Coordinates of N, CA and C in Angstrom, one line a residue:
Q8 N 141.1 195.0 112.5 CA 140.6 194.3 112.2 C 141.8 193.2 112.8
V9 N 140.9 191.9 113.3 CA 141.6 191.1 113.8 C 141.2 189.6 112.6
Q10 N 143.1 189.5 112.9 CA 143.4 188.4 112.2 C 144.0 186.8 113.3
L11 N 143.5 185.6 112.6 CA 143.8 184.5 113.5 C 144.6 183.7 112.5
V12 N 145.8 182.8 112.8 CA 146.5 182.4 112.0 C 146.9 180.5 113.4
E13 N 146.4 180.1 112.6 CA 146.7 178.8 112.9 C 147.8 177.9 112.8
S14 N 148.5 177.0 112.7 CA 149.7 176.4 112.9 C 149.4 174.7 114.0
G15 N 150.7 173.9 113.3 CA 150.7 173.2 114.1 C 149.8 171.6 113.9
G16 N 149.2 171.8 113.3 CA 148.1 170.1 112.6 C 149.3 169.6 111.7
G17 N 148.9 168.2 112.0 CA 149.4 167.2 110.7 C 148.8 165.7 110.9
L18 N 149.6 165.1 110.8 CA 149.5 163.5 110.9 C 150.4 163.2 112.1
V19 N 149.2 162.3 112.5 CA 150.1 161.6 113.8 C 149.4 160.5 114.1
Q20 N 150.2 159.6 114.7 CA 150.0 158.1 115.1 C 148.8 158.3 115.8
P21 N 148.1 157.0 116.5 CA 147.1 156.9 117.9 C 147.7 157.1 118.8
G22 N 147.9 157.6 120.1 CA 148.2 158.2 121.0 C 149.6 159.1 121.3
G23 N 149.7 160.0 120.2 CA 150.5 160.9 119.9 C 150.2 161.8 120.2
S24 N 151.2 163.1 120.3 CA 150.5 164.4 120.6 C 150.9 165.3 119.7
L25 N 150.5 166.2 119.2 CA 150.1 168.0 118.7 C 150.5 169.1 119.3
R26 N 151.2 170.2 119.2 CA 150.8 170.7 119.8 C 150.0 172.7 119.0
L27 N 149.4 172.2 118.8 CA 148.0 173.9 117.7 C 148.8 174.9 118.8
S28 N 149.3 176.2 117.8 CA 148.9 177.1 118.0 C 148.2 178.8 117.7
C29 N 147.7 179.2 118.1 CA 146.9 180.2 117.3 C 147.6 182.0 117.7
A30 N 148.1 182.3 116.6 CA 148.5 184.2 116.8 C 147.6 184.8 116.5
A31 N 147.4 185.6 117.2 CA 146.4 186.6 117.0 C 147.3 188.3 116.8
S32 N 146.4 188.6 115.8 CA 147.1 189.9 115.3 C 146.2 191.8 116.3
G33 N 146.7 192.6 116.2 CA 145.5 193.6 117.0 C 146.3 193.8 118.5
S34 N 145.3 194.1 119.1 CA 145.1 195.3 120.6 C 144.8 194.1 121.5
I35 N 143.3 193.4 120.9 CA 142.8 192.7 121.9 C 142.3 191.8 122.3
F36 N 143.4 190.5 121.9 CA 143.8 189.8 122.7 C 143.5 189.5 124.1
R37 N 144.3 190.5 124.5 CA 144.0 190.4 126.3 C 143.2 190.3 127.1
V38 N 142.4 190.8 125.9 CA 141.0 191.1 126.7 C 139.9 190.5 126.4
S39 N 140.4 189.1 125.4 CA 139.0 188.4 124.7 C 139.4 186.6 125.2
P40 N 138.5 186.7 125.8 CA 138.7 184.9 125.8 C 138.5 184.6 124.1
M41 N 139.4 183.3 124.1 CA 140.2 182.4 123.4 C 139.1 181.7 123.2
A42 N 139.3 180.5 122.0 CA 138.9 178.9 122.3 C 139.1 178.0 121.1
W43 N 139.2 177.0 121.0 CA 139.2 176.2 120.0 C 138.3 175.2 120.0
Y44 N 137.9 175.3 118.7 CA 136.8 174.7 118.1 C 137.1 173.4 116.6
R45 N 136.5 172.4 116.6 CA 136.6 171.2 115.4 C 135.6 170.9 114.3
Q46 N 135.6 170.2 113.8 CA 135.0 170.3 112.7 C 135.7 169.1 112.1
A47 N 134.7 167.2 112.4 CA 134.5 166.6 111.4 C 133.8 166.3 110.1
P48 N 134.9 165.8 109.5 CA 133.7 165.4 108.2 C 132.5 165.1 108.8
G49 N 131.0 166.2 108.1 CA 129.6 165.3 107.8 C 129.0 165.5 109.7
K50 N 130.2 166.3 111.2 CA 129.5 166.8 111.7 C 129.5 168.2 111.9
Q51 N 128.8 168.5 112.5 CA 129.1 169.9 113.5 C 130.1 170.2 113.7
R52 N 130.5 171.8 114.0 CA 131.7 172.0 114.8 C 131.3 172.3 116.3
E53 N 132.5 172.3 117.2 CA 131.9 172.2 118.5 C 133.0 172.6 118.9
L54 N 133.1 173.0 120.3 CA 133.4 173.6 121.2 C 134.1 172.2 121.5
V55 N 135.8 172.2 121.7 CA 136.7 171.5 122.5 C 137.2 172.3 123.3
A56 N 137.9 173.3 123.7 CA 138.2 173.5 125.1 C 138.5 175.5 125.0
S57 N 137.9 176.4 126.1 CA 137.9 177.1 126.0 C 138.9 178.2 127.5
I58 N 139.7 179.7 127.2 CA 140.2 180.1 128.1 C 139.6 181.7 128.5
T59 N 139.1 181.8 129.4 CA 138.9 183.1 129.8 C 140.4 184.5 130.3
T60 N 139.4 185.5 129.9 CA 141.2 186.5 130.2 C 141.4 186.0 131.5
G61 N 141.4 185.9 132.7 CA 141.2 185.6 133.4 C 141.8 183.9 134.7
G62 N 141.7 183.4 132.9 CA 142.7 182.0 133.2 C 141.8 181.0 133.2
S63 N 140.1 181.3 133.5 CA 139.0 180.2 133.6 C 139.0 179.2 132.5
I64 N 139.1 177.9 132.3 CA 139.1 177.0 131.4 C 137.9 175.8 131.9
N65 N 137.8 175.6 129.9 CA 136.7 174.2 130.3 C 136.8 173.9 128.9
Y66 N 136.8 172.1 129.1 CA 136.8 171.5 128.2 C 135.3 170.4 127.8
V67 N 135.4 170.2 126.7 CA 134.4 169.3 126.1 C 134.8 167.6 126.6
D68 N 134.1 166.8 126.9 CA 134.2 165.8 128.5 C 135.0 165.0 127.2
S69 N 134.9 164.7 126.0 CA 136.1 163.5 125.1 C 137.2 164.2 125.3
V70 N 138.2 165.3 125.6 CA 139.3 165.6 125.5 C 139.4 165.9 127.2
K71 N 139.0 165.8 127.7 CA 139.2 165.8 129.2 C 140.4 165.0 129.8
G72 N 141.7 165.6 130.5 CA 142.5 164.3 131.1 C 143.5 164.5 129.7
R73 N 143.5 164.8 128.6 CA 144.3 164.5 127.3 C 144.7 166.2 126.4
F74 N 143.9 167.2 126.9 CA 144.3 168.1 126.2 C 144.3 169.4 126.9
T75 N 144.8 170.2 126.4 CA 145.7 171.6 128.1 C 145.8 172.6 126.7
I76 N 144.9 174.0 127.4 CA 144.8 175.3 126.5 C 145.4 176.0 127.5
S77 N 145.9 177.1 126.4 CA 146.7 177.9 127.9 C 146.5 179.1 126.3
R78 N 147.4 180.4 127.2 CA 147.2 181.2 126.6 C 148.6 182.0 126.9
D79 N 149.6 182.9 126.2 CA 150.2 183.9 126.2 C 150.1 185.6 125.3
N80 N 149.7 185.8 127.0 CA 149.1 187.6 126.2 C 150.6 188.3 126.0
G81 N 151.4 187.8 126.3 CA 152.7 188.9 125.7 C 152.7 188.4 124.3
K82 N 152.9 187.2 123.7 CA 153.4 187.2 122.0 C 151.7 186.9 121.6
N83 N 150.6 187.2 122.1 CA 149.3 187.2 121.4 C 148.8 186.0 121.2
T84 N 149.4 184.2 122.0 CA 148.8 183.5 121.4 C 148.3 182.8 122.0
V85 N 147.5 181.7 121.5 CA 146.4 180.6 122.4 C 147.1 179.3 121.5
Y86 N 147.2 178.7 122.9 CA 147.9 177.0 122.3 C 146.7 175.8 122.6
L87 N 147.1 175.2 121.9 CA 146.3 173.5 122.5 C 147.3 172.4 122.4
Q88 N 147.8 172.2 123.4 CA 148.4 171.1 123.7 C 147.7 169.7 123.3
M89 N 148.1 168.6 122.7 CA 147.0 167.5 122.4 C 147.6 166.0 122.6
N90 N 147.6 165.7 123.9 CA 148.1 164.4 123.7 C 147.0 162.6 124.0
S91 N 147.5 161.6 123.5 CA 147.0 161.0 123.6 C 145.9 161.0 122.8
L92 N 146.1 160.7 121.0 CA 145.1 161.1 120.8 C 144.9 160.4 119.7
K93 N 143.4 160.3 119.8 CA 142.8 159.0 119.0 C 142.4 159.8 117.3
P94 N 141.8 158.3 116.8 CA 141.8 159.0 115.6 C 140.1 159.1 115.3
E95 N 139.2 159.6 116.6 CA 138.1 160.4 116.7 C 138.3 161.9 117.0
D96 N 140.0 162.3 117.0 CA 140.3 163.3 117.2 C 140.0 164.0 115.9
T97 N 140.5 162.9 114.9 CA 141.0 163.8 113.8 C 139.6 165.1 113.0
A98 N 140.0 166.4 112.5 CA 139.2 167.4 112.5 C 139.9 168.9 112.1
V99 N 139.1 169.2 111.5 CA 140.5 170.3 111.7 C 139.8 171.1 112.8
Y100 N 140.6 172.4 112.7 CA 140.7 172.7 114.7 C 140.9 173.9 113.8
Y101 N 139.8 174.9 114.8 CA 139.4 176.7 114.0 C 139.8 177.4 115.9
C102 N 140.4 178.4 115.5 CA 140.8 179.1 116.4 C 139.5 180.3 116.5
N103 N 139.6 180.2 117.9 CA 138.1 181.4 118.0 C 138.5 182.7 119.1
L104 N 137.9 183.3 118.6 CA 138.6 184.7 119.7 C 137.2 186.0 120.0
F105 N 136.7 186.0 120.5 CA 134.9 186.5 120.7 C 135.3 188.3 121.1
Y106 N 134.9 189.1 120.7 CA 135.3 190.4 121.2 C 134.5 191.3 120.4
S107 N 132.9 191.2 120.8 CA 131.7 192.1 120.0 C 131.1 190.9 119.0
R108 N 132.4 190.0 118.5 CA 131.9 189.3 117.6 C 133.4 188.3 117.5
A109 N 132.1 186.9 117.2 CA 133.1 185.8 117.2 C 134.2 186.4 115.4
Y110 N 135.3 186.0 116.0 CA 136.5 186.1 114.4 C 137.2 184.7 114.9
W111 N 137.4 184.3 113.3 CA 137.9 182.7 113.0 C 139.6 182.6 112.5
G112 N 140.1 181.4 113.0 CA 141.0 181.5 112.0 C 140.5 180.2 110.4
Q113 N 141.7 180.4 109.7 CA 141.5 179.9 108.3 C 141.5 178.1 109.1
G114 N 141.4 177.5 110.3 CA 141.7 176.4 110.5 C 142.9 175.7 110.5
T115 N 143.0 174.5 110.5 CA 144.1 173.7 110.8 C 144.0 171.9 110.4
Q116 N 144.3 172.0 110.0 CA 144.3 169.7 110.1 C 145.0 169.3 110.7
V117 N 144.1 168.6 111.5 CA 144.5 167.4 112.4 C 144.2 166.0 112.5
T118 N 145.1 164.9 111.5 CA 144.5 163.6 111.3 C 145.4 162.0 112.1
V119 N 144.7 161.9 112.8 CA 144.8 160.2 113.7 C 144.7 159.7 112.7
S120 N 146.2 158.7 112.5 CA 145.3 157.4 112.2 C 147.1 156.9 111.9
S121 N 146.8 155.4 111.7 CA 147.8 154.7 112.0 C 148.4 154.4 110.4

């Protein structure tokens, strides 16, 4: 059984930064692609960033140049560094691992507001 635990969300002013972390249990982390999704109120969940086991990375256009995804296989952890945050980044952010099926964390709230 895979468990994903996110942390690092919170309230930040526009232009600020946050770093999200997602720690995975089990031994499949290093052989699994990882991703961050987000879901704003009244909107569908969207893919924000993804990283493969080989380190290939993709971002949704709206966060390119501001967000950075990375992974530490020794710590079974994936990160999302978020800079220059905007009010439209406000959402619940979810960590995702795919290994035969999708696994999800519980989500962490990010609120960008003055």
